[in-house]
PDB file of C-alpha atoms and ligand atoms in Angstrom:
ATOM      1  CA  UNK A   1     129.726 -13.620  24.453  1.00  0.00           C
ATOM      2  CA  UNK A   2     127.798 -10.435  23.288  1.00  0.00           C
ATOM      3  CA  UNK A   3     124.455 -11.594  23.138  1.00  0.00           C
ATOM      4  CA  UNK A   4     124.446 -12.472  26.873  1.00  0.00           C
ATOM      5  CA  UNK A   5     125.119  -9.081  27.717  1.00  0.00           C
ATOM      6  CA  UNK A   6     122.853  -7.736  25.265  1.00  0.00           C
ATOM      7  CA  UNK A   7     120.023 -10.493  27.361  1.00  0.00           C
ATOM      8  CA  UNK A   8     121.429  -8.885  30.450  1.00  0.00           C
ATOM      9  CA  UNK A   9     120.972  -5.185  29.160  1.00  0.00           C
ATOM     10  CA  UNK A  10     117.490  -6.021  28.348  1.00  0.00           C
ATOM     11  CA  UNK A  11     116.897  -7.618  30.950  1.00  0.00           C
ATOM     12  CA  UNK A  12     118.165  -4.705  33.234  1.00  0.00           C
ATOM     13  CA  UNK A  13     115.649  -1.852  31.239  1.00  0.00           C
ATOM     14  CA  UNK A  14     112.934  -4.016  32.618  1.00  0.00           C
ATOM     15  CA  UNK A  15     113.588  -4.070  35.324  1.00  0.00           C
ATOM     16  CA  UNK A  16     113.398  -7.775  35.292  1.00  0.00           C
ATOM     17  CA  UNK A  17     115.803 -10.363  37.222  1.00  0.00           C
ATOM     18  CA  UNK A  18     119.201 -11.748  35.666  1.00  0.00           C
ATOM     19  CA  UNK A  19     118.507 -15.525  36.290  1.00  0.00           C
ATOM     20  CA  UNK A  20     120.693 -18.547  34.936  1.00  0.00           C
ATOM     21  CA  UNK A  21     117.789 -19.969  33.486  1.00  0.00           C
ATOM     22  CA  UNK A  22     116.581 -17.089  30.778  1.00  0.00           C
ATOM     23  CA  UNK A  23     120.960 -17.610  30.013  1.00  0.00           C
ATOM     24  CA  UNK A  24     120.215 -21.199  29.980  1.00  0.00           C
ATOM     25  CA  UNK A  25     117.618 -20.960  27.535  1.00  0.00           C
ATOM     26  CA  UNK A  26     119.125 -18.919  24.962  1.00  0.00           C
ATOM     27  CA  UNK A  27     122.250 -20.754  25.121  1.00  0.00           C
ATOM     28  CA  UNK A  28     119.761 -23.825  24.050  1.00  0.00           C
ATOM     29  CA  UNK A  29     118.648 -21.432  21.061  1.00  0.00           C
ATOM     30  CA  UNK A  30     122.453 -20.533  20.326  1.00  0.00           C
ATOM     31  CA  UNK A  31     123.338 -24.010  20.419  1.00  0.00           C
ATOM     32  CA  UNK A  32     120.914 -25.387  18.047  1.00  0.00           C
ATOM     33  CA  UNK A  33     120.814 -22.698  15.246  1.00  0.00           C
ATOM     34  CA  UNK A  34     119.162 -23.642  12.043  1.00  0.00           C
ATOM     35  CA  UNK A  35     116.850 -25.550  14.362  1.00  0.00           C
ATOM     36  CA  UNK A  36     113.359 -24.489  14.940  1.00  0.00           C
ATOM     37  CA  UNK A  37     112.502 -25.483  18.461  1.00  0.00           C
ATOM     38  CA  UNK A  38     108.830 -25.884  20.878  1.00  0.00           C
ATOM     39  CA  UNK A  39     109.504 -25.143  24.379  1.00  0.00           C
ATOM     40  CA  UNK A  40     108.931 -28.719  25.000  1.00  0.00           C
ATOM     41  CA  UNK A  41     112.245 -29.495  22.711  1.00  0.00           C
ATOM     42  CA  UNK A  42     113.715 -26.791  24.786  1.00  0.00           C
ATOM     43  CA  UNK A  43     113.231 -28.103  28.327  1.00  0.00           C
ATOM     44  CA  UNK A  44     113.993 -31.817  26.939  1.00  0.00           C
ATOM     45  CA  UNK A  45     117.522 -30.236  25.696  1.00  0.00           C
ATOM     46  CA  UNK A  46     117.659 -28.594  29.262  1.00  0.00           C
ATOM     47  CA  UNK A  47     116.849 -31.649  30.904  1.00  0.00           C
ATOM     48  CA  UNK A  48     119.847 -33.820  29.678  1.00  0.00           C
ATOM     49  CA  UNK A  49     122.230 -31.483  30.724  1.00  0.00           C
ATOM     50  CA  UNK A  50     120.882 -31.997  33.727  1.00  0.00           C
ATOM     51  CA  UNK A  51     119.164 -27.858  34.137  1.00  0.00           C
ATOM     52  CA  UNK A  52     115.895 -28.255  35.457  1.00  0.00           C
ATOM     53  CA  UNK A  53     113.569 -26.056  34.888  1.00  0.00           C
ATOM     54  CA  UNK A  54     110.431 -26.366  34.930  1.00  0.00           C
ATOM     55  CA  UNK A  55     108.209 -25.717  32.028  1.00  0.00           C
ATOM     56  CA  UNK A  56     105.948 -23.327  32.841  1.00  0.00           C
ATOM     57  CA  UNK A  57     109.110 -20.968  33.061  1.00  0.00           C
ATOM     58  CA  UNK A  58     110.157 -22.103  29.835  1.00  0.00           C
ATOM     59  CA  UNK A  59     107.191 -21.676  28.358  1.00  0.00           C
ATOM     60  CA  UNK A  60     107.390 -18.197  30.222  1.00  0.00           C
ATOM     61  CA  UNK A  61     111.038 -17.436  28.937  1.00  0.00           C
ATOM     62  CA  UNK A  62     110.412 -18.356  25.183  1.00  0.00           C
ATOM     63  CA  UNK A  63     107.922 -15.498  25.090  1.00  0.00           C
ATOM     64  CA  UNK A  64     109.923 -13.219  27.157  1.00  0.00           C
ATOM     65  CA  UNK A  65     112.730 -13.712  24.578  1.00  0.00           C
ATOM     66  CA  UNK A  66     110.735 -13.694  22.037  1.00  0.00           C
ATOM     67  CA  UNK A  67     109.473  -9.981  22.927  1.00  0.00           C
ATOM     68  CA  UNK A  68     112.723  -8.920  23.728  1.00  0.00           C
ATOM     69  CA  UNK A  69     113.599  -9.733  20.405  1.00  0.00           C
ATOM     70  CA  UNK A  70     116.133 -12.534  20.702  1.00  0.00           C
ATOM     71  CA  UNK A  71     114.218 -14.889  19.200  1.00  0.00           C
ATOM     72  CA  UNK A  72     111.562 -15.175  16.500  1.00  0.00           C
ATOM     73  CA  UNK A  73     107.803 -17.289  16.122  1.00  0.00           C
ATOM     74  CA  UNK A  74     107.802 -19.128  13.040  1.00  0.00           C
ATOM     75  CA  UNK A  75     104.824 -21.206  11.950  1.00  0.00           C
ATOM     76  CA  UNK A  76     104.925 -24.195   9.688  1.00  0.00           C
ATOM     77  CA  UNK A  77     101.625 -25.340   9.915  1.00  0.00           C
ATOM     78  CA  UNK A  78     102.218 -28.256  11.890  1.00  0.00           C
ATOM     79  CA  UNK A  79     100.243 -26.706  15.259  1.00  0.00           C
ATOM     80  CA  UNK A  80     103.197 -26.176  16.889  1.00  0.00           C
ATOM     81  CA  UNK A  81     105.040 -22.931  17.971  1.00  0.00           C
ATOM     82  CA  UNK A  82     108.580 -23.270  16.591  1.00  0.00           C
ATOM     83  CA  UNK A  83     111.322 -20.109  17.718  1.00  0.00           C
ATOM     84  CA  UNK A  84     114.508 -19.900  16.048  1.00  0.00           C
ATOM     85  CA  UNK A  85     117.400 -17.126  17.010  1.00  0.00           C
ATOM     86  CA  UNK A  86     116.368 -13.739  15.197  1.00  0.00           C
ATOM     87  CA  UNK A  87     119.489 -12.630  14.109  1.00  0.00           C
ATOM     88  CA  UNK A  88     120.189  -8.700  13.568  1.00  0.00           C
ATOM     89  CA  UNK A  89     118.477  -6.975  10.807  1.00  0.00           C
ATOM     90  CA  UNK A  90     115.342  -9.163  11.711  1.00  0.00           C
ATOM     91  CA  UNK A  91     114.478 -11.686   9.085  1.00  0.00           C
ATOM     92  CA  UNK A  92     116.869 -13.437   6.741  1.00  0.00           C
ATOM     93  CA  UNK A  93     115.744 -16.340   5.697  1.00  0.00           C
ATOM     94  CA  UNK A  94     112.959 -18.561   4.236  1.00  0.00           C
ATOM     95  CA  UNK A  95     112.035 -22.216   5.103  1.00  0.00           C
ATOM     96  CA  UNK A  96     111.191 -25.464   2.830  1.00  0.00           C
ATOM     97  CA  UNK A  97     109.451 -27.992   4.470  1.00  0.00           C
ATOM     98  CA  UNK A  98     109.292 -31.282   3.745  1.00  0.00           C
ATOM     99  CA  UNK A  99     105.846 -33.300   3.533  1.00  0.00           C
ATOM    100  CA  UNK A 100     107.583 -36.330   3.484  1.00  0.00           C
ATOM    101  CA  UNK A 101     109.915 -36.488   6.419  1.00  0.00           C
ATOM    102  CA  UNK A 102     108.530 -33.092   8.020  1.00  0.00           C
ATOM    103  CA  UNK A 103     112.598 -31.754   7.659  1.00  0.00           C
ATOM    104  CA  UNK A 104     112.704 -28.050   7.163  1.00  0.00           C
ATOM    105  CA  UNK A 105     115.519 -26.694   4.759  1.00  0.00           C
ATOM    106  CA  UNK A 106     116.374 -22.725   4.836  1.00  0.00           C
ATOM    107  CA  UNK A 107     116.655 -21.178   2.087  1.00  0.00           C
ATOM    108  CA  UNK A 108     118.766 -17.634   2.567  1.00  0.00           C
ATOM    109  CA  UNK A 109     118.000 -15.730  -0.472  1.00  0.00           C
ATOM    110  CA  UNK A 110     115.107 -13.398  -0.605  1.00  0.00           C
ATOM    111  CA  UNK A 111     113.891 -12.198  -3.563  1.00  0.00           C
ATOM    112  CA  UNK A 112     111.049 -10.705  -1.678  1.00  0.00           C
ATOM    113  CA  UNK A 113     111.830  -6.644  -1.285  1.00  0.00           C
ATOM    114  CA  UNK A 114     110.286  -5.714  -4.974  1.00  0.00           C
ATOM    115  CA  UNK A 115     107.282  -7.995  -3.855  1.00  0.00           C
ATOM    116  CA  UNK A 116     107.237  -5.984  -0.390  1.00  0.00           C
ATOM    117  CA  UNK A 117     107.566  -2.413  -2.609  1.00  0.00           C
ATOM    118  CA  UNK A 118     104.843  -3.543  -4.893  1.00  0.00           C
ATOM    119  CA  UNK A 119     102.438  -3.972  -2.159  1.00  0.00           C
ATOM    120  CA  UNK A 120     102.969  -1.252  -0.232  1.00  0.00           C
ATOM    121  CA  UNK A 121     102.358   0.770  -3.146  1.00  0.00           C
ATOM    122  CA  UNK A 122      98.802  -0.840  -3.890  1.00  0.00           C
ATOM    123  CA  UNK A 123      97.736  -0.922   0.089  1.00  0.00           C
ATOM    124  CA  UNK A 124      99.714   1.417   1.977  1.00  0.00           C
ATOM    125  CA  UNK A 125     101.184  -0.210   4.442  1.00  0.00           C
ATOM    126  CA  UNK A 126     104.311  -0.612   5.595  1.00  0.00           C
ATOM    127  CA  UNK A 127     105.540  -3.686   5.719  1.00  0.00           C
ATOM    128  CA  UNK A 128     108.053  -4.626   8.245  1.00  0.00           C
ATOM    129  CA  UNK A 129     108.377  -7.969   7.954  1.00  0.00           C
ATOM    130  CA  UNK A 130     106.519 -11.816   6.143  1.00  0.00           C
ATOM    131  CA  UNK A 131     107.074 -15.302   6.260  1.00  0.00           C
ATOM    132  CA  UNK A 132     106.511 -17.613   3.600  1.00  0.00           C
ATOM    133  CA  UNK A 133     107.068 -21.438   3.542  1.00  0.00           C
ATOM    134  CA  UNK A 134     107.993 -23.775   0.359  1.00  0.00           C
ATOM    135  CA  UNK A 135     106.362 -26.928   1.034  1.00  0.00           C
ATOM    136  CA  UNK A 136     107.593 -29.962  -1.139  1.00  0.00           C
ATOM    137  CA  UNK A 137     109.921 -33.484  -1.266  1.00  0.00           C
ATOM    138  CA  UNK A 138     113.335 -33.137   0.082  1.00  0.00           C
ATOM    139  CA  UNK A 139     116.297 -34.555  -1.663  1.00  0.00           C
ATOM    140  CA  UNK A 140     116.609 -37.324   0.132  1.00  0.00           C
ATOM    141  CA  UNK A 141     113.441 -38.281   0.549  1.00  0.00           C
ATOM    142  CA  UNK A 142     113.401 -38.113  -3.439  1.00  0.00           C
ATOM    143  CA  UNK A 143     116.538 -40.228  -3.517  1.00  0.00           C
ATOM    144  CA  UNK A 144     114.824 -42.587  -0.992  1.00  0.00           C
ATOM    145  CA  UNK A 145     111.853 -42.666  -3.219  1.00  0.00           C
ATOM    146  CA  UNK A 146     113.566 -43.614  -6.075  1.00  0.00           C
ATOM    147  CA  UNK A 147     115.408 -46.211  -4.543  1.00  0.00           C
ATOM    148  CA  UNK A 148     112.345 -47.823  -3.676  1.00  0.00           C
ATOM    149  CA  UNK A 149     111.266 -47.626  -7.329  1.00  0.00           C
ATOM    150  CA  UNK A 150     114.321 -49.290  -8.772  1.00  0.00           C
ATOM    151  CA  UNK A 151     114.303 -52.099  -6.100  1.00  0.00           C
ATOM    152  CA  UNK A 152     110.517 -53.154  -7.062  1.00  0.00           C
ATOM    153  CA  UNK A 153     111.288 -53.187 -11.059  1.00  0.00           C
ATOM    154  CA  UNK A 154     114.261 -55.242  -9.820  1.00  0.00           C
ATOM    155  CA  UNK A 155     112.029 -57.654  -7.884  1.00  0.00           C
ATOM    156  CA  UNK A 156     109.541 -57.483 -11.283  1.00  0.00           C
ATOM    157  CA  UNK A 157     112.273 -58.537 -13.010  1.00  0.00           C
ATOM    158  CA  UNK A 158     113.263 -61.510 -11.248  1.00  0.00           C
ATOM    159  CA  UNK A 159     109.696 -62.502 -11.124  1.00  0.00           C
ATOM    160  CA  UNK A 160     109.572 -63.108 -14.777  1.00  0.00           C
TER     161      UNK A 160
HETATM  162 ZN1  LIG B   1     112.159 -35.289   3.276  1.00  0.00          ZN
HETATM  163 ZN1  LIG B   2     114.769 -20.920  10.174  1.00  0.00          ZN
HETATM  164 ZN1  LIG B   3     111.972 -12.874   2.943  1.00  0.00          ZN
END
């Protein structure tokens, strides 16, 4: 696979070690895309295929990748570090988050570049990259919701 000898190029330039575990936990990352994992989720993952690593050098490897730009930080303002794989041309996607069942959705289109001009324009900078996160009910926990609804006026009903 490419991206493994992309890690290993990296890897190589400075001057750091090859090891099986900084493969191991990308392949974690590559296995679980669309997933936005903690380090802890990491070494669990790790753990039941029986790799054991411990989790200071997961903890270690997530920022490694993570400056090596394999993966990416996102925040969802739930306290927790989340990384997801950065694919190339950095960021394509945003993320809706649940505040029901805490799910996050992704959401590729980004309608964001005329926003990005805009700004630059009034401040200056130059903007390389943002985040933003839709919070709201999922479908399904709509659905769920609903179903709850219709099963009380049911009950209502039989009451009278
Ligand atoms: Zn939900
Ligand atoms: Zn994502
Ligand atoms: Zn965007």
């Amino acid at each position: 696979m490419k991206i493994y000898e992309k890690l290993r190029n990296e890897l190589k330039k400075r001057h750091l070690r090859i090891t099986s575990q900084r493969e191991a936990v990308l392949s974690i990352f590559l296995e679980n895309q669309g997933e936005h994992l903690t380090a802890d989720e990491v070494y669990e993952k790790l753990s039941h295929k029986n790799s054991h690593i411990s989790k200071a050098t997961i903890y270690r490897t997530v920022d490694l990748l993570k400056e090596m730009g394999f993966l990416s930080k996102v925040n969802f303002g739930d306290g927790m570090e989340r990384y997801e794989v950065k694919e190339p041309n950095s960021h394509q996607h945003h993320h809706l988050i649940c505040t029901k069942c805490g799910r996050i959705y992704e959401i590729k289109e980004d309608l964001l570049e005329e926003l990005e001009k805009l700004i630059e324009e009034k401040t200056g900078f130059k903007i390389v990259d943002h985040q933003l996160n839709f919070y709201g009910i999922c479908p399904r926990c709509q659905a769920l919701s609903e179903e709850k609804e219709s099963k009380k006026k049911a009950i209502q009903h039989s009451i009278k």
